[in-house]
Short mmCIF file of N, CA and C in Angstrom, two decimals:
data_model
loop_
_atom_site.label_atom_id
_atom_site.label_comp_id
_atom_site.label_asym_id
_atom_site.label_seq_id
_atom_site.Cartn_x
_atom_site.Cartn_y
_atom_site.Cartn_z
N MET X 141 101.31 155.84 46.40
CA MET X 141 100.83 155.90 45.70
C MET X 141 100.69 154.12 45.54
N GLY X 142 101.66 153.63 46.45
CA GLY X 142 101.15 151.92 46.14
C GLY X 142 102.43 151.00 45.23
N VAL X 143 102.29 149.93 45.06
CA VAL X 143 102.91 148.94 43.92
C VAL X 143 102.01 148.81 43.31
N THR X 144 102.49 148.82 42.07
CA THR X 144 101.92 148.31 40.69
C THR X 144 101.86 146.95 39.78
N TYR X 145 101.87 146.48 39.72
CA TYR X 145 101.94 145.22 39.05
C TYR X 145 101.82 144.74 37.65
N LYS X 146 102.46 144.41 36.65
CA LYS X 146 102.11 144.27 35.19
C LYS X 146 102.34 143.02 34.88
N TYR X 147 101.63 142.11 34.20
CA TYR X 147 101.36 140.66 34.31
C TYR X 147 101.64 140.67 32.35
N PHE X 148 102.67 140.05 32.43
CA PHE X 148 103.14 140.06 31.00
C PHE X 148 103.28 138.33 30.55
N GLY X 149 103.28 137.95 29.31
CA GLY X 149 104.03 136.78 29.02
C GLY X 149 105.20 136.78 28.15
N ALA X 150 106.43 135.93 28.52
CA ALA X 150 107.92 135.42 28.15
C ALA X 150 107.91 133.99 27.69
N PRO X 151 108.69 133.82 26.86
CA PRO X 151 109.26 132.31 26.59
C PRO X 151 109.54 131.68 27.50
N ASP X 152 110.69 132.38 28.43
CA ASP X 152 111.33 131.83 29.10
C ASP X 152 111.87 132.99 30.26
N GLY X 153 112.47 132.30 31.36
CA GLY X 153 112.96 133.33 32.16
C GLY X 153 114.18 134.21 32.00
N ALA X 154 114.65 133.78 31.09
CA ALA X 154 115.58 134.62 30.69
C ALA X 154 115.25 136.26 29.86
N THR X 155 114.17 135.63 28.89
CA THR X 155 113.76 136.89 28.15
C THR X 155 112.73 137.67 29.32
N ALA X 156 112.18 137.08 30.35
CA ALA X 156 111.46 137.92 31.08
C ALA X 156 112.34 138.57 32.03
N ALA X 157 113.08 138.21 32.75
CA ALA X 157 114.30 138.60 33.33
C ALA X 157 114.63 140.27 32.42
N ARG X 158 114.41 140.14 31.05
CA ARG X 158 114.87 141.40 30.44
C ARG X 158 114.00 142.43 29.97
N VAL X 159 113.14 141.94 30.83
CA VAL X 159 112.27 142.74 29.81
C VAL X 159 111.71 144.16 31.15
N PRO X 160 112.07 144.19 32.18
CA PRO X 160 112.25 145.53 32.86
C PRO X 160 113.36 146.91 32.40
N ILE X 161 114.41 146.04 32.26
CA ILE X 161 115.26 146.89 31.11
C ILE X 161 115.08 147.44 29.86
N SER X 162 114.23 146.54 29.18
CA SER X 162 114.02 147.17 28.04
C SER X 162 112.68 147.66 27.62
N MET X 163 111.88 147.33 28.02
CA MET X 163 110.32 147.27 27.85
C MET X 163 109.81 147.54 26.68
N ARG X 164 110.37 146.51 25.87
CA ARG X 164 110.36 146.16 24.25
C ARG X 164 109.52 145.62 24.25
N PRO X 165 108.08 145.38 24.35
CA PRO X 165 107.33 144.36 23.77
C PRO X 165 107.74 143.27 22.24
N GLU X 166 108.22 144.22 21.56
CA GLU X 166 108.65 143.05 20.16
C GLU X 166 109.70 141.99 20.76
N GLU X 167 110.69 142.24 21.82
CA GLU X 167 111.52 141.43 22.26
C GLU X 167 110.64 139.79 22.90
N LEU X 168 109.51 140.31 23.06
CA LEU X 168 108.80 138.91 23.31
C LEU X 168 108.46 138.32 22.70
N GLY X 169 107.94 138.74 21.20
CA GLY X 169 107.24 138.45 20.04
C GLY X 169 105.69 139.24 20.29
N GLY X 170 105.54 139.94 20.62
CA GLY X 170 104.10 139.71 20.82
C GLY X 170 104.03 141.26 21.67
N ASP X 171 102.48 141.93 22.05
CA ASP X 171 101.90 143.03 22.61
C ASP X 171 101.91 142.83 24.13
N GLU X 172 102.36 142.12 24.77
CA GLU X 172 102.09 141.69 26.36
C GLU X 172 102.18 142.91 26.95
N LEU X 173 103.35 143.68 27.08
CA LEU X 173 103.71 145.11 27.59
C LEU X 173 103.21 146.24 26.99
N GLY X 174 102.25 146.35 25.82
CA GLY X 174 101.81 147.00 25.08
C GLY X 174 100.09 147.15 25.28
N MET X 175 99.40 147.44 24.41
CA MET X 175 98.17 148.27 25.11
C MET X 175 97.59 146.60 25.70
N ASN X 176 97.73 145.27 25.16
CA ASN X 176 96.85 144.24 25.81
C ASN X 176 97.35 143.60 27.09
N GLY X 177 98.77 144.11 27.89
CA GLY X 177 99.20 143.91 28.99
C GLY X 177 98.06 144.27 29.95
N MET X 178 98.16 143.68 31.12
CA MET X 178 97.44 143.93 32.08
C MET X 178 98.32 144.43 33.55
N PHE X 179 98.04 145.92 33.72
CA PHE X 179 98.79 146.46 34.51
C PHE X 179 97.34 146.35 35.56
N THR X 180 97.72 146.15 36.92
CA THR X 180 96.61 146.11 38.02
C THR X 180 97.36 146.10 39.67
N LYS X 181 96.49 146.40 40.69
CA LYS X 181 97.15 146.58 41.83
C LYS X 181 96.66 145.36 42.56
N ILE X 182 96.71 143.90 41.85
CA ILE X 182 96.18 143.24 42.46
C ILE X 182 97.54 142.07 42.35
N LYS X 183 98.03 141.57 43.60
CA LYS X 183 99.31 141.02 43.68
C LYS X 183 99.45 139.98 43.32
N PRO X 184 100.52 138.99 42.41
CA PRO X 184 100.09 138.17 42.09
C PRO X 184 100.21 136.78 42.95
N GLU X 185 100.50 136.92 43.89
CA GLU X 185 100.28 135.64 45.53
C GLU X 185 98.68 135.81 45.44
N THR X 186 98.07 136.94 45.27
CA THR X 186 96.37 136.96 45.48
C THR X 186 96.09 136.44 44.30
N MET X 187 96.42 136.64 43.21
CA MET X 187 95.61 136.18 41.98
C MET X 187 96.02 134.38 42.01
N ALA X 188 97.28 134.39 42.01
CA ALA X 188 97.46 133.07 42.17
C ALA X 188 96.49 131.84 43.53
N ALA X 189 96.09 132.65 44.51
CA ALA X 189 95.42 131.97 45.31
C ALA X 189 93.45 132.07 44.77
N MET X 190 93.59 133.31 44.10
CA MET X 190 92.00 133.39 43.48
C MET X 190 91.47 132.48 42.88
N VAL X 191 92.71 131.94 41.89
CA VAL X 191 92.55 130.75 40.73
C VAL X 191 91.98 129.31 41.65
N LEU X 192 93.47 129.12 42.30
CA LEU X 192 93.47 128.02 42.84
C LEU X 192 92.74 127.51 43.45
N THR X 193 92.12 128.45 44.71
CA THR X 193 91.43 128.57 45.73
C THR X 193 89.74 128.46 44.95
N GLY X 194 89.31 129.40 44.19
CA GLY X 194 88.21 129.27 43.78
C GLY X 194 87.64 128.53 42.51
N ILE X 195 88.94 128.11 41.97
CA ILE X 195 88.73 127.43 40.87
C ILE X 195 89.01 125.94 40.58
N GLU X 196 89.62 126.39 41.36
CA GLU X 196 90.81 124.63 41.49
C GLU X 196 90.36 123.45 42.75
N GLY X 197 89.41 124.24 43.83
CA GLY X 197 89.51 124.06 44.78
C GLY X 197 90.51 123.79 46.05
N VAL X 198 92.00 124.44 45.67
CA VAL X 198 92.61 124.20 46.25
C VAL X 198 92.96 124.76 47.34
N PRO X 199 93.18 124.13 48.93
CA PRO X 199 93.43 124.87 50.14
C PRO X 199 94.35 125.96 49.77
N LEU X 200 93.90 127.14 50.65
CA LEU X 200 94.97 128.25 50.93
C LEU X 200 96.07 128.02 50.83
N HIS X 201 96.26 127.18 51.76
CA HIS X 201 97.54 126.69 52.53
C HIS X 201 98.46 125.96 51.46
N LYS X 202 98.16 125.66 50.70
CA LYS X 202 99.02 124.64 49.37
C LYS X 202 98.91 125.35 48.07
N VAL X 203 98.62 126.81 48.35
CA VAL X 203 98.69 127.30 46.83
C VAL X 203 100.28 127.61 46.84
N PRO X 204 101.07 127.22 45.78
CA PRO X 204 102.66 127.20 45.49
C PRO X 204 102.89 128.58 45.46
N PRO X 205 104.13 128.74 46.35
CA PRO X 205 105.04 129.92 45.92
C PRO X 205 105.13 130.41 44.63
N LEU X 206 105.36 131.84 44.28
CA LEU X 206 106.08 132.41 42.99
C LEU X 206 107.19 131.95 42.64
N GLU X 207 107.80 132.16 41.89
CA GLU X 207 109.24 131.82 41.23
C GLU X 207 109.78 133.02 41.01
N LEU X 208 110.49 133.59 42.31
CA LEU X 208 111.49 135.08 41.92
C LEU X 208 112.40 134.72 40.63
N VAL X 209 112.41 135.55 39.50
CA VAL X 209 113.16 135.58 38.32
C VAL X 209 114.51 136.75 38.92
N VAL X 210 113.92 137.61 38.87
CA VAL X 210 114.82 139.09 39.22
C VAL X 210 114.63 139.64 40.30
N LEU X 211 115.34 140.15 41.24
CA LEU X 211 115.18 141.10 42.20
C LEU X 211 116.35 142.00 42.38
N HIS X 212 115.78 143.16 41.99
CA HIS X 212 116.25 144.42 41.98
C HIS X 212 115.96 145.25 42.56
N PRO X 213 116.77 146.43 43.13
CA PRO X 213 115.98 147.20 44.20
C PRO X 213 115.33 148.30 43.65
N ASP X 214 115.02 148.29 42.30
CA ASP X 214 113.88 149.20 42.04
C ASP X 214 112.64 148.33 41.14
N TYR X 215 112.66 147.13 41.13
CA TYR X 215 112.05 146.33 40.42
C TYR X 215 111.81 144.66 41.32
N ALA X 216 110.85 143.77 40.53
CA ALA X 216 111.12 142.59 40.83
C ALA X 216 110.16 142.07 39.63
N VAL X 217 111.17 140.64 39.25
CA VAL X 217 110.30 139.74 38.70
C VAL X 217 109.68 138.52 38.97
N VAL X 218 108.66 138.11 39.09
CA VAL X 218 108.07 136.94 39.67
C VAL X 218 107.59 136.11 38.37
N LYS X 219 107.62 134.47 38.51
CA LYS X 219 106.94 134.13 37.52
C LYS X 219 105.57 133.08 38.35
N LEU X 220 104.62 132.93 37.33
CA LEU X 220 103.37 132.57 38.08
C LEU X 220 103.52 131.51 37.52
N PRO X 221 103.13 130.05 38.57
CA PRO X 221 102.87 128.96 37.96
C PRO X 221 101.86 128.42 36.81
N MET X 222 102.10 127.76 35.84
CA MET X 222 101.19 127.64 34.60
C MET X 222 99.81 127.10 35.43
N THR X 223 100.05 126.49 36.92
CA THR X 223 98.98 125.86 37.13
C THR X 223 97.98 126.86 37.90
N VAL X 224 98.62 128.04 37.63
CA VAL X 224 97.52 129.21 37.88
C VAL X 224 97.51 129.99 36.82
N VAL X 225 97.39 129.61 35.82
CA VAL X 225 96.71 130.29 34.65
C VAL X 225 96.39 129.36 33.63
N ASP X 226 96.74 128.11 33.40
CA ASP X 226 95.98 127.06 32.70
C ASP X 226 94.84 127.12 33.25
N PRO X 227 94.33 126.93 34.41
CA PRO X 227 92.37 126.75 34.77
C PRO X 227 91.88 126.95 33.61
N LEU X 228 91.99 128.95 33.39
CA LEU X 228 90.95 129.68 33.11
C LEU X 228 90.76 129.63 31.82
N ARG X 229 91.60 128.54 31.24
CA ARG X 229 91.42 128.56 29.91
C ARG X 229 90.09 127.55 29.25
N GLY X 230 90.42 126.92 30.48
CA GLY X 230 88.85 125.72 30.08
C GLY X 230 87.37 125.56 30.94
N ILE X 231 87.33 126.99 31.87
CA ILE X 231 86.08 127.20 32.14
C ILE X 231 85.14 128.09 31.76
N GLY X 232 83.66 127.64 31.99
CA GLY X 232 82.98 128.43 31.60
C GLY X 232 82.57 129.16 32.20
N GLU X 233 81.45 130.18 31.98
CA GLU X 233 80.78 131.10 32.60
C GLU X 233 80.30 130.78 33.96
N GLU X 234 79.65 129.58 34.38
CA GLU X 234 79.23 129.06 35.82
C GLU X 234 80.33 129.29 36.49
N SER X 235 81.42 128.39 36.03
CA SER X 235 83.02 128.26 36.86
C SER X 235 83.58 129.94 36.97
N VAL X 236 83.31 130.99 36.57
CA VAL X 236 84.04 131.91 36.57
C VAL X 236 83.03 133.09 37.86
N GLY X 237 81.81 132.66 37.44
CA GLY X 237 80.69 133.69 38.57
C GLY X 237 80.94 133.04 39.70
N ALA X 238 80.90 131.89 39.73
CA ALA X 238 80.73 130.72 40.71
C ALA X 238 82.28 131.44 41.90
N ALA X 239 83.60 131.07 41.19
CA ALA X 239 84.87 131.83 41.33
C ALA X 239 84.66 133.24 42.18
N ALA X 240 84.26 133.89 41.27
CA ALA X 240 83.99 135.06 41.62
C ALA X 240 83.11 135.43 42.58
N PHE X 241 82.14 135.05 42.77
CA PHE X 241 81.35 135.02 43.93
C PHE X 241 82.03 134.68 45.23
N ILE X 242 82.77 133.25 45.33
CA ILE X 242 83.91 132.96 46.44
C ILE X 242 84.60 133.83 46.96
N TRP X 243 85.42 134.19 45.64
CA TRP X 243 86.69 135.59 45.97
C TRP X 243 85.59 136.52 46.72
N SER X 244 84.57 137.34 46.21
CA SER X 244 84.42 138.27 46.63
C SER X 244 83.65 138.51 47.84
N THR X 245 83.60 137.16 48.54
CA THR X 245 83.50 137.41 50.21
C THR X 245 84.49 137.02 51.03
N VAL X 246 85.41 137.10 50.54
CA VAL X 246 87.03 136.68 51.17
C VAL X 246 87.15 138.52 51.87
N PRO X 247 87.83 138.50 52.73
CA PRO X 247 88.13 140.10 53.16
C PRO X 247 89.54 140.50 52.84
N ASP X 248 89.57 141.01 52.06
CA ASP X 248 91.18 141.76 52.38
C ASP X 248 91.31 142.87 53.03
N ARG X 249 92.11 143.79 52.88
CA ARG X 249 92.26 144.97 53.75
C ARG X 249 91.95 146.03 53.26
N GLY X 250 91.03 146.08 51.72
CA GLY X 250 89.50 146.99 51.69
C GLY X 250 88.26 146.65 51.73
N GLY X 251 88.29 145.30 52.90
CA GLY X 251 87.21 144.86 52.85
C GLY X 251 86.67 144.14 51.71
N PRO X 252 85.54 143.13 51.76
CA PRO X 252 85.42 142.13 50.81
C PRO X 252 85.10 142.87 49.27
N ARG X 253 85.18 142.14 48.08
CA ARG X 253 85.25 143.04 47.00
C ARG X 253 83.53 142.65 46.16
N ASP X 254 83.44 143.62 45.61
CA ASP X 254 82.31 143.04 44.81
C ASP X 254 82.27 142.05 43.71
N ALA X 255 81.59 141.26 43.88
CA ALA X 255 81.71 139.86 43.02
C ALA X 255 81.76 139.95 41.38
N PHE X 256 81.00 141.24 41.13
CA PHE X 256 80.95 141.59 39.64
C PHE X 256 82.34 141.92 39.35
N ASN X 257 82.76 142.77 40.11
CA ASN X 257 84.27 143.54 39.73
C ASN X 257 85.47 142.00 39.48
N VAL X 258 85.23 141.09 40.45
CA VAL X 258 86.06 139.80 40.25
C VAL X 258 85.95 139.23 39.62
N TYR X 259 84.26 139.24 38.95
CA TYR X 259 84.12 138.20 37.55
C TYR X 259 84.79 139.09 36.49
N ARG X 260 84.75 140.12 36.30
CA ARG X 260 85.30 140.77 35.06
C ARG X 260 87.06 140.92 34.91
N LEU X 261 87.44 140.80 36.04
CA LEU X 261 88.79 140.81 36.45
C LEU X 261 89.13 139.10 35.78
N LEU X 262 88.62 138.23 36.55
CA LEU X 262 88.82 136.61 36.13
C LEU X 262 88.49 136.80 34.53
N HIS X 263 87.82 137.76 33.76
CA HIS X 263 87.61 137.31 32.32
C HIS X 263 88.61 137.82 31.86
N GLU X 264 89.25 139.17 32.27
CA GLU X 264 90.53 139.56 31.82
C GLU X 264 91.58 138.69 31.96
N TRP X 265 91.36 137.98 33.23
CA TRP X 265 92.35 136.90 33.06
C TRP X 265 92.58 135.69 32.01
N GLN X 266 91.47 135.35 31.89
CA GLN X 266 90.95 134.40 31.22
C GLN X 266 91.19 134.42 29.31
N ASP X 267 91.22 135.83 29.20
CA ASP X 267 91.79 136.38 27.67
C ASP X 267 92.96 136.48 27.99
N PHE X 268 93.76 136.86 28.67
CA PHE X 268 95.31 137.16 29.00
C PHE X 268 95.93 135.57 29.00
N SER X 269 95.39 134.68 30.09
CA SER X 269 95.57 133.02 29.95
C SER X 269 95.53 132.07 28.07
N HIS X 270 94.53 133.02 27.58
CA HIS X 270 94.39 132.49 26.56
C HIS X 270 95.45 133.16 24.85
N ARG X 271 96.01 134.30 25.45
CA ARG X 271 97.25 134.61 24.86
C ARG X 271 98.21 134.11 25.14
N LEU X 272 98.76 133.64 26.41
CA LEU X 272 99.99 133.49 27.00
C LEU X 272 100.10 131.95 26.03
N HIS X 273 98.57 131.31 26.22
CA HIS X 273 98.82 129.83 25.70
C HIS X 273 99.04 129.67 24.28
N GLU X 274 98.68 130.98 23.17
CA GLU X 274 98.48 130.89 22.13
C GLU X 274 99.93 131.24 21.42
N ALA X 275 100.59 131.97 22.25
CA ALA X 275 102.11 132.03 21.83
C ALA X 275 102.75 131.21 22.86
N GLY X 276 102.58 130.29 23.20
CA GLY X 276 103.55 129.56 23.77
C GLY X 276 104.50 130.45 25.29
N HIS X 277 103.65 130.86 25.68
CA HIS X 277 104.71 131.87 26.89
C HIS X 277 103.86 131.40 28.17
N GLN X 278 104.84 131.65 29.37
CA GLN X 278 104.71 131.66 30.57
C GLN X 278 104.19 132.80 31.12
N ALA X 279 103.73 132.97 32.47
CA ALA X 279 103.04 134.32 32.67
C ALA X 279 104.08 134.36 33.79
N TYR X 280 104.22 135.92 33.87
CA TYR X 280 105.30 136.65 34.50
C TYR X 280 104.87 137.85 35.12
N CYS X 281 105.18 138.51 36.11
CA CYS X 281 104.61 139.85 36.55
C CYS X 281 105.74 140.87 37.06
N LEU X 282 105.86 141.66 36.52
CA LEU X 282 106.69 143.28 36.69
C LEU X 282 106.11 143.46 38.04
N VAL X 283 106.83 143.89 39.08
CA VAL X 283 106.34 144.43 40.15
C VAL X 283 107.13 145.74 40.53
N TRP X 284 106.75 146.82 40.78
CA TRP X 284 107.83 147.99 40.90
C TRP X 284 106.78 149.23 41.58
N PRO X 285 107.58 150.55 42.67
CA PRO X 285 107.13 151.03 43.38
C PRO X 285 106.41 152.11 42.52
#
């Protein structure tokens, strides 16, 4: 079946650490875990690399590691650096399209991805970035099998 990643916003690491236990979006002061949360099969490390290399021009070997918030036998919570989330808020269509094209040429286990699918994904992330910023939250990812 594979691993599922759920991206959400929280004001701090302590709140993010409680999320897997409660899964109640009202504890976060919003609906990041509700209908507007982001379920995906894309790893947080991949998302960080996609933004930082494709948009910011950071060499792949300089992409910072994710911060582990919780490691539990059934799940983990990691924090994405704001350097991954913030750049998405200020870019326009041309930059999103260029980043999608660049990333679509990078082979992964399933082969290169279609540029339009990457473009749509980056737009979802852009919306997510705006919601996080407006709420004053940081980005976290809940990982479970």
